[in-house]
N, CA, C and O of each residue as an XYZ file, in Angstrom:
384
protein
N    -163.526    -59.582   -119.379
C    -163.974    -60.337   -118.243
C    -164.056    -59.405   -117.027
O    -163.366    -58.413   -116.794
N    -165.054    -59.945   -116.300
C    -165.166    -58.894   -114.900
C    -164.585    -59.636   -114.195
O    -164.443    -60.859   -114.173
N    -164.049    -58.366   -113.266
C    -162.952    -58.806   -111.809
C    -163.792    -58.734   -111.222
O    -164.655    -57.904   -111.507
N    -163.966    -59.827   -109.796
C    -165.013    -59.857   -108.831
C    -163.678    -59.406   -107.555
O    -162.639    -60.063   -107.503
N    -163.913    -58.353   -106.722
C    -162.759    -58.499   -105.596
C    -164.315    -58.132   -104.263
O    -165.250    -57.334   -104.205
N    -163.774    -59.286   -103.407
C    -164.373    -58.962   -102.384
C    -164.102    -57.690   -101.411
O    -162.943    -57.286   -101.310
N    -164.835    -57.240   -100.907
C    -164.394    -56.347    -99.833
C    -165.175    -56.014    -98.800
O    -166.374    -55.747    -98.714
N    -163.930    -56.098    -97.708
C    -164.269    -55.916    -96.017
C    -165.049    -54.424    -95.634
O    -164.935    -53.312    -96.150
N    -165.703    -54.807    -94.752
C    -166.354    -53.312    -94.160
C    -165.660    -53.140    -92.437
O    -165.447    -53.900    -91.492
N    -165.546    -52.178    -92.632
C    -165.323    -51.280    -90.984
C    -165.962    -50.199    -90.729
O    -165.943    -49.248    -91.509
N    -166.576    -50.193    -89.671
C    -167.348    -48.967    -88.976
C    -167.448    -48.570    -87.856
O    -167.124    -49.384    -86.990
N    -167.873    -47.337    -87.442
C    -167.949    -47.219    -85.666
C    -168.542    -46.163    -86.104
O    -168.690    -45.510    -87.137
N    -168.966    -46.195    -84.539
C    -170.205    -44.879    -83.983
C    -169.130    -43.385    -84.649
O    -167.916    -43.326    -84.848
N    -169.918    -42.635    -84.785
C    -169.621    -41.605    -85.007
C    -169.607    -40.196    -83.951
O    -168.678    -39.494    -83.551
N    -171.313    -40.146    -83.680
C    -171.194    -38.747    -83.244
C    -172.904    -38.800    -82.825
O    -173.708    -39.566    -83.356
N    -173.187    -37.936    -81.898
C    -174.881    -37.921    -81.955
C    -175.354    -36.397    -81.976
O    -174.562    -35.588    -82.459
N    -176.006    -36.154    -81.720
C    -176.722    -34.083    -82.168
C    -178.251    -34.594    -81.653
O    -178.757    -35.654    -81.284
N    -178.739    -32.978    -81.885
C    -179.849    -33.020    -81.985
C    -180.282    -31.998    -80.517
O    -179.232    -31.911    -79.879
N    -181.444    -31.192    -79.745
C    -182.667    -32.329    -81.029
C    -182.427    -31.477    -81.891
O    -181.833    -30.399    -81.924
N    -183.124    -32.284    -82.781
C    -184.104    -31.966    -84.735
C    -184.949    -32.059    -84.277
O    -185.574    -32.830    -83.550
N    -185.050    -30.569    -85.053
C    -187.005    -30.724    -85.302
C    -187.299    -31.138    -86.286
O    -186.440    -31.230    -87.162
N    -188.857    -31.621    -86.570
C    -189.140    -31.857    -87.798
C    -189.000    -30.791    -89.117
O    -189.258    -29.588    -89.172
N    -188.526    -31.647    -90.074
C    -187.980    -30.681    -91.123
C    -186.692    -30.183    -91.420
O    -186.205    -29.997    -92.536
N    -185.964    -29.899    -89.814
C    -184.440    -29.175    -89.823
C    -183.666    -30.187    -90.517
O    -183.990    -31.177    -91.172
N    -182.263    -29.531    -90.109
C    -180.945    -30.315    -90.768
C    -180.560    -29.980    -89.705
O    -181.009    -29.174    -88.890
N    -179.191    -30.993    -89.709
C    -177.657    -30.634    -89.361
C    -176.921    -31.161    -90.316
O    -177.306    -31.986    -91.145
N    -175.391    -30.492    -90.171
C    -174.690    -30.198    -91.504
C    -172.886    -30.214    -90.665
O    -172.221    -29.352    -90.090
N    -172.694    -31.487    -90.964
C    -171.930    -31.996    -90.881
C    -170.820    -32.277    -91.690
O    -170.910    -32.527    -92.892
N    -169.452    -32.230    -90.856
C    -168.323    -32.631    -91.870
C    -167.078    -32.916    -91.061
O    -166.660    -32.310    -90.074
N    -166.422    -34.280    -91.872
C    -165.364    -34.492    -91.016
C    -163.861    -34.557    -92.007
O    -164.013    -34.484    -93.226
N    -162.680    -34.671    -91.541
C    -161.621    -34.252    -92.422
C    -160.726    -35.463    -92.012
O    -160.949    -36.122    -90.996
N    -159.928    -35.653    -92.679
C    -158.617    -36.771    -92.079
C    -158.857    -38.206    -92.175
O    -159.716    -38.638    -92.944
N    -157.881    -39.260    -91.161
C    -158.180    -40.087    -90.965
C    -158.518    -41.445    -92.216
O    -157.915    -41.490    -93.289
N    -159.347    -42.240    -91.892
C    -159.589    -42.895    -93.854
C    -160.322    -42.138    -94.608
O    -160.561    -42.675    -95.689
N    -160.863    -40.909    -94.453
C    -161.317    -40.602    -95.220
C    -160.460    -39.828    -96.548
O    -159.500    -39.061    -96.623
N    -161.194    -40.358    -97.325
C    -160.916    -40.032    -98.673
C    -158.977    -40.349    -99.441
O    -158.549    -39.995   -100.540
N    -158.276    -41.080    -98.366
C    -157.081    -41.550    -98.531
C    -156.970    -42.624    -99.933
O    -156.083    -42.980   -100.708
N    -158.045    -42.818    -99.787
C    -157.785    -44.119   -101.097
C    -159.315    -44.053   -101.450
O    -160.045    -43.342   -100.759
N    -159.844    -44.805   -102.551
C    -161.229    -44.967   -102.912
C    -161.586    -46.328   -102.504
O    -161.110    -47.426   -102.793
N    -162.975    -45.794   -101.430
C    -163.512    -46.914   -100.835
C    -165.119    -46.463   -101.271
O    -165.451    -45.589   -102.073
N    -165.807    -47.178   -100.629
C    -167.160    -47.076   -100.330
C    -167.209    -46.786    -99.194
O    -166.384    -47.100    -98.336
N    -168.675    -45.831    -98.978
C    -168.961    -45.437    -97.730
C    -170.557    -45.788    -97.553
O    -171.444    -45.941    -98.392
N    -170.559    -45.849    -96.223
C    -172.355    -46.127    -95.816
C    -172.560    -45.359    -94.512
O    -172.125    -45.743    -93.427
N    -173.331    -44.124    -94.732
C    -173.525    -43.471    -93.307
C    -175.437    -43.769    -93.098
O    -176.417    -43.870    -93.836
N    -175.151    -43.812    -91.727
C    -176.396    -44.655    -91.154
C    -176.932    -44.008    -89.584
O    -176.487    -44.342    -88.485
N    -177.871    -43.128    -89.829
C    -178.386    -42.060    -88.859
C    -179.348    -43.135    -88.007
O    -179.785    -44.123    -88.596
N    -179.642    -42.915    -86.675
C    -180.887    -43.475    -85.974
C    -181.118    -42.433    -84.945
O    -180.356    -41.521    -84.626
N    -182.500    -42.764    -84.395
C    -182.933    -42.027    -83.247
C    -184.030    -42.904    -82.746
O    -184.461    -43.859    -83.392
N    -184.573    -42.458    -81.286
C    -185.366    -43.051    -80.995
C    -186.892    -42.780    -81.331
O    -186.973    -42.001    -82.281
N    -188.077    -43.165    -80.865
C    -189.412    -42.904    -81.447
C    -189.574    -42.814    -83.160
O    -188.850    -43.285    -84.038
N    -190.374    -42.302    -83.219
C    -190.979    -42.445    -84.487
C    -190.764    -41.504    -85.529
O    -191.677    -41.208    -86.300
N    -189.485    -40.949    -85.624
C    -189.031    -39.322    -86.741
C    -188.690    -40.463    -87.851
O    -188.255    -41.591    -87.619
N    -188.903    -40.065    -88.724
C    -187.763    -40.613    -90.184
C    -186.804    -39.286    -89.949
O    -186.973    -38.071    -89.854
N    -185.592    -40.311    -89.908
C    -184.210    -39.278    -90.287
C    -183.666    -40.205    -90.871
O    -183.795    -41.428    -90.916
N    -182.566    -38.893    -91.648
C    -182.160    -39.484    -92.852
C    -181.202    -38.896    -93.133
O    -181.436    -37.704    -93.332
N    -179.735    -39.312    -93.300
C    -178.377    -39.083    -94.292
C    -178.591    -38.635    -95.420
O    -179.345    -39.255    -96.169
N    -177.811    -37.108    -95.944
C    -178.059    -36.918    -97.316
C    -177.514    -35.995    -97.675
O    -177.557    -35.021    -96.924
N    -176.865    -35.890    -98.787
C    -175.936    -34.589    -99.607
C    -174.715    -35.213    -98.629
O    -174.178    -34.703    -97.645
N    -174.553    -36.125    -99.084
C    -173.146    -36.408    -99.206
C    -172.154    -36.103   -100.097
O    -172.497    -36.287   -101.264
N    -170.713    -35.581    -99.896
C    -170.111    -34.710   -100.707
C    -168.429    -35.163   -100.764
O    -168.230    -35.307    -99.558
N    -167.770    -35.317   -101.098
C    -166.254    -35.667   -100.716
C    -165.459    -34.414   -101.689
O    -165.488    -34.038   -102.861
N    -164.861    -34.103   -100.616
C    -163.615    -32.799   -101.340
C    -162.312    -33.460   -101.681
O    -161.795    -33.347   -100.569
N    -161.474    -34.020   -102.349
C    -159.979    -34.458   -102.499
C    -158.927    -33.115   -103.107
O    -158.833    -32.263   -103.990
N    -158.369    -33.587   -102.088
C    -157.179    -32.388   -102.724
C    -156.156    -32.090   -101.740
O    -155.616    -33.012   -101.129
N    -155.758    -30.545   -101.479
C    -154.298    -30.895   -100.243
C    -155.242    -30.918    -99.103
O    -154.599    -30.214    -98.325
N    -156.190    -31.198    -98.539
C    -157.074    -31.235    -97.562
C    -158.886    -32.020    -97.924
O    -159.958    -31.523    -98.269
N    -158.455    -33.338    -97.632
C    -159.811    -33.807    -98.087
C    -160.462    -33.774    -96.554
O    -159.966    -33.919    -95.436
N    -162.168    -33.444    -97.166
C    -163.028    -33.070    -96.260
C    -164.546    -34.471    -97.090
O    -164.661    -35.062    -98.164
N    -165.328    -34.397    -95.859
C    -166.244    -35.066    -96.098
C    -167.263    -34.327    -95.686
O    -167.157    -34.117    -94.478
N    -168.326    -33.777    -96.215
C    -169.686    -32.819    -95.729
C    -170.730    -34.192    -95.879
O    -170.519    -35.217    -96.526
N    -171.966    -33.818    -95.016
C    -173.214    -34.270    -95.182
C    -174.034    -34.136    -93.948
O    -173.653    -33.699    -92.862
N    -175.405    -34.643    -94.322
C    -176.576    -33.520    -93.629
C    -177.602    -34.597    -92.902
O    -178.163    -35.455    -93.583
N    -177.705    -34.547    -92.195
C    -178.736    -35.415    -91.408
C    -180.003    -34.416    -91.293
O    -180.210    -33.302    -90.812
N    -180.860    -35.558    -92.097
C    -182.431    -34.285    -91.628
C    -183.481    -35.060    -91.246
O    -183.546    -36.177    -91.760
N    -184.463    -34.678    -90.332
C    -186.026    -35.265    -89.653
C    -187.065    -34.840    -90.958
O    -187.503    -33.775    -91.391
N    -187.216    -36.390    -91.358
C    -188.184    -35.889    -92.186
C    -189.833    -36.169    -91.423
O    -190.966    -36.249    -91.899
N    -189.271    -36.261    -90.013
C    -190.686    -36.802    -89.295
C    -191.895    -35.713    -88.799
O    -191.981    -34.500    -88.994
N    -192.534    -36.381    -88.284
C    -193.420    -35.158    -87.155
C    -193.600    -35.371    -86.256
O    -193.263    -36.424    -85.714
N    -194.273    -34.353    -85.673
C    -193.919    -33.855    -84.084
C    -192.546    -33.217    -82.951
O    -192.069    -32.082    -82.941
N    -192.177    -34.412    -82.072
C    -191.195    -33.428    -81.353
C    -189.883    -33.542    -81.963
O    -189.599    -34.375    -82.824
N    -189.211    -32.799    -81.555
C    -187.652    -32.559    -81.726
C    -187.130    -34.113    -81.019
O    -187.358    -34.647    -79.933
N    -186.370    -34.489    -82.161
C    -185.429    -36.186    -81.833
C    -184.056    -35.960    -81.843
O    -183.669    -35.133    -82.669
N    -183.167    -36.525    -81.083
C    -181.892    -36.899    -80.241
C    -182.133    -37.917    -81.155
O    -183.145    -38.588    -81.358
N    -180.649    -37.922    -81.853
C    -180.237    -38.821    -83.025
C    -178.119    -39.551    -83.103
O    -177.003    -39.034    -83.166
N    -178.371    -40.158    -83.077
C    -176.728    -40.812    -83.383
C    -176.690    -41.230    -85.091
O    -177.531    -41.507    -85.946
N    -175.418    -41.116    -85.033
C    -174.963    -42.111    -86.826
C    -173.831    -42.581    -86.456
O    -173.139    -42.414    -85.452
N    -173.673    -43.497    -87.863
C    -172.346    -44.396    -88.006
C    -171.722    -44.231    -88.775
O    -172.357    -43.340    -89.339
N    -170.768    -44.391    -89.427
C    -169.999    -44.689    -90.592
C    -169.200    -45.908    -90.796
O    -168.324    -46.397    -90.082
N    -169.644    -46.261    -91.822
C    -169.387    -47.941    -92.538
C    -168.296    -47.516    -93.558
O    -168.581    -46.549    -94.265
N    -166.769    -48.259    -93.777
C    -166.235    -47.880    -94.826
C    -165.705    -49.327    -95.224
O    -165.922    -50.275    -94.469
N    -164.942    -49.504    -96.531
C    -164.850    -50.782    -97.546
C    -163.359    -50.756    -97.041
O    -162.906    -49.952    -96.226
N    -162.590    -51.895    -97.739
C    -161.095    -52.068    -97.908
C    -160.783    -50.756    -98.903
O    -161.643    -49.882    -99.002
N    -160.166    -50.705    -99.261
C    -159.426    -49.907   -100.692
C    -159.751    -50.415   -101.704
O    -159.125    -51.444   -101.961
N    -161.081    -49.882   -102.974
C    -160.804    -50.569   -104.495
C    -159.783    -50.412   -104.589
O    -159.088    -49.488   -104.165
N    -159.413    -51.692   -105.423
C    -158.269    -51.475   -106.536
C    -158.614    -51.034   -107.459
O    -159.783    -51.098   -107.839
N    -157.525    -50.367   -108.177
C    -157.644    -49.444   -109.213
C    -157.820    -50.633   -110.749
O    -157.950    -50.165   -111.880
């Protein structure tokens, strides 16, 4: 039988960069805190203004005596360089 367990989300602003140009990255990583303390779900969620597609990606989690979280925000748009913010969304704790 499947276990159905609901679970809560929490998030807050993160951080903003930029500009990006079209095409670039930034390459990001943060350490501590909930991250990677227990197994949750994560949802990172980039915006900017005008018309760039950007986009979250190569997301990575390190566990061990120092867990780290890497990942890359990139403009997949065109034209000018965009001023961008993200978020991070995280779950309760699966249970094991």
């Amino acid at each position: 039988m499947v276990q159905v367990v609901p679970l809560n989300w929490l998030g807050s602003f993160c951080n903003f960069g930029g500009p990006l140009a079209p095409g670039e990255t930034d390459h990001w990583w943060t350490a501590g805190g909930e991250w990677g303390r227990e197994n949750r779900l994560y949802l990172f969620t980039a915006y900017c203004d005008g018309g760039a597609e950007i986009a979250v990606r190569n997301i990575t989690h390190y566990r061990g005596g120092h867990d780290e979280t890497h990942f890359e925000i990139h403009n997949d748009g065109a034209g000018e360089p965009v001023y961008y913010y993200f978020y991070i969304a995280w779950s309760d704790p699966i249970p094991a």
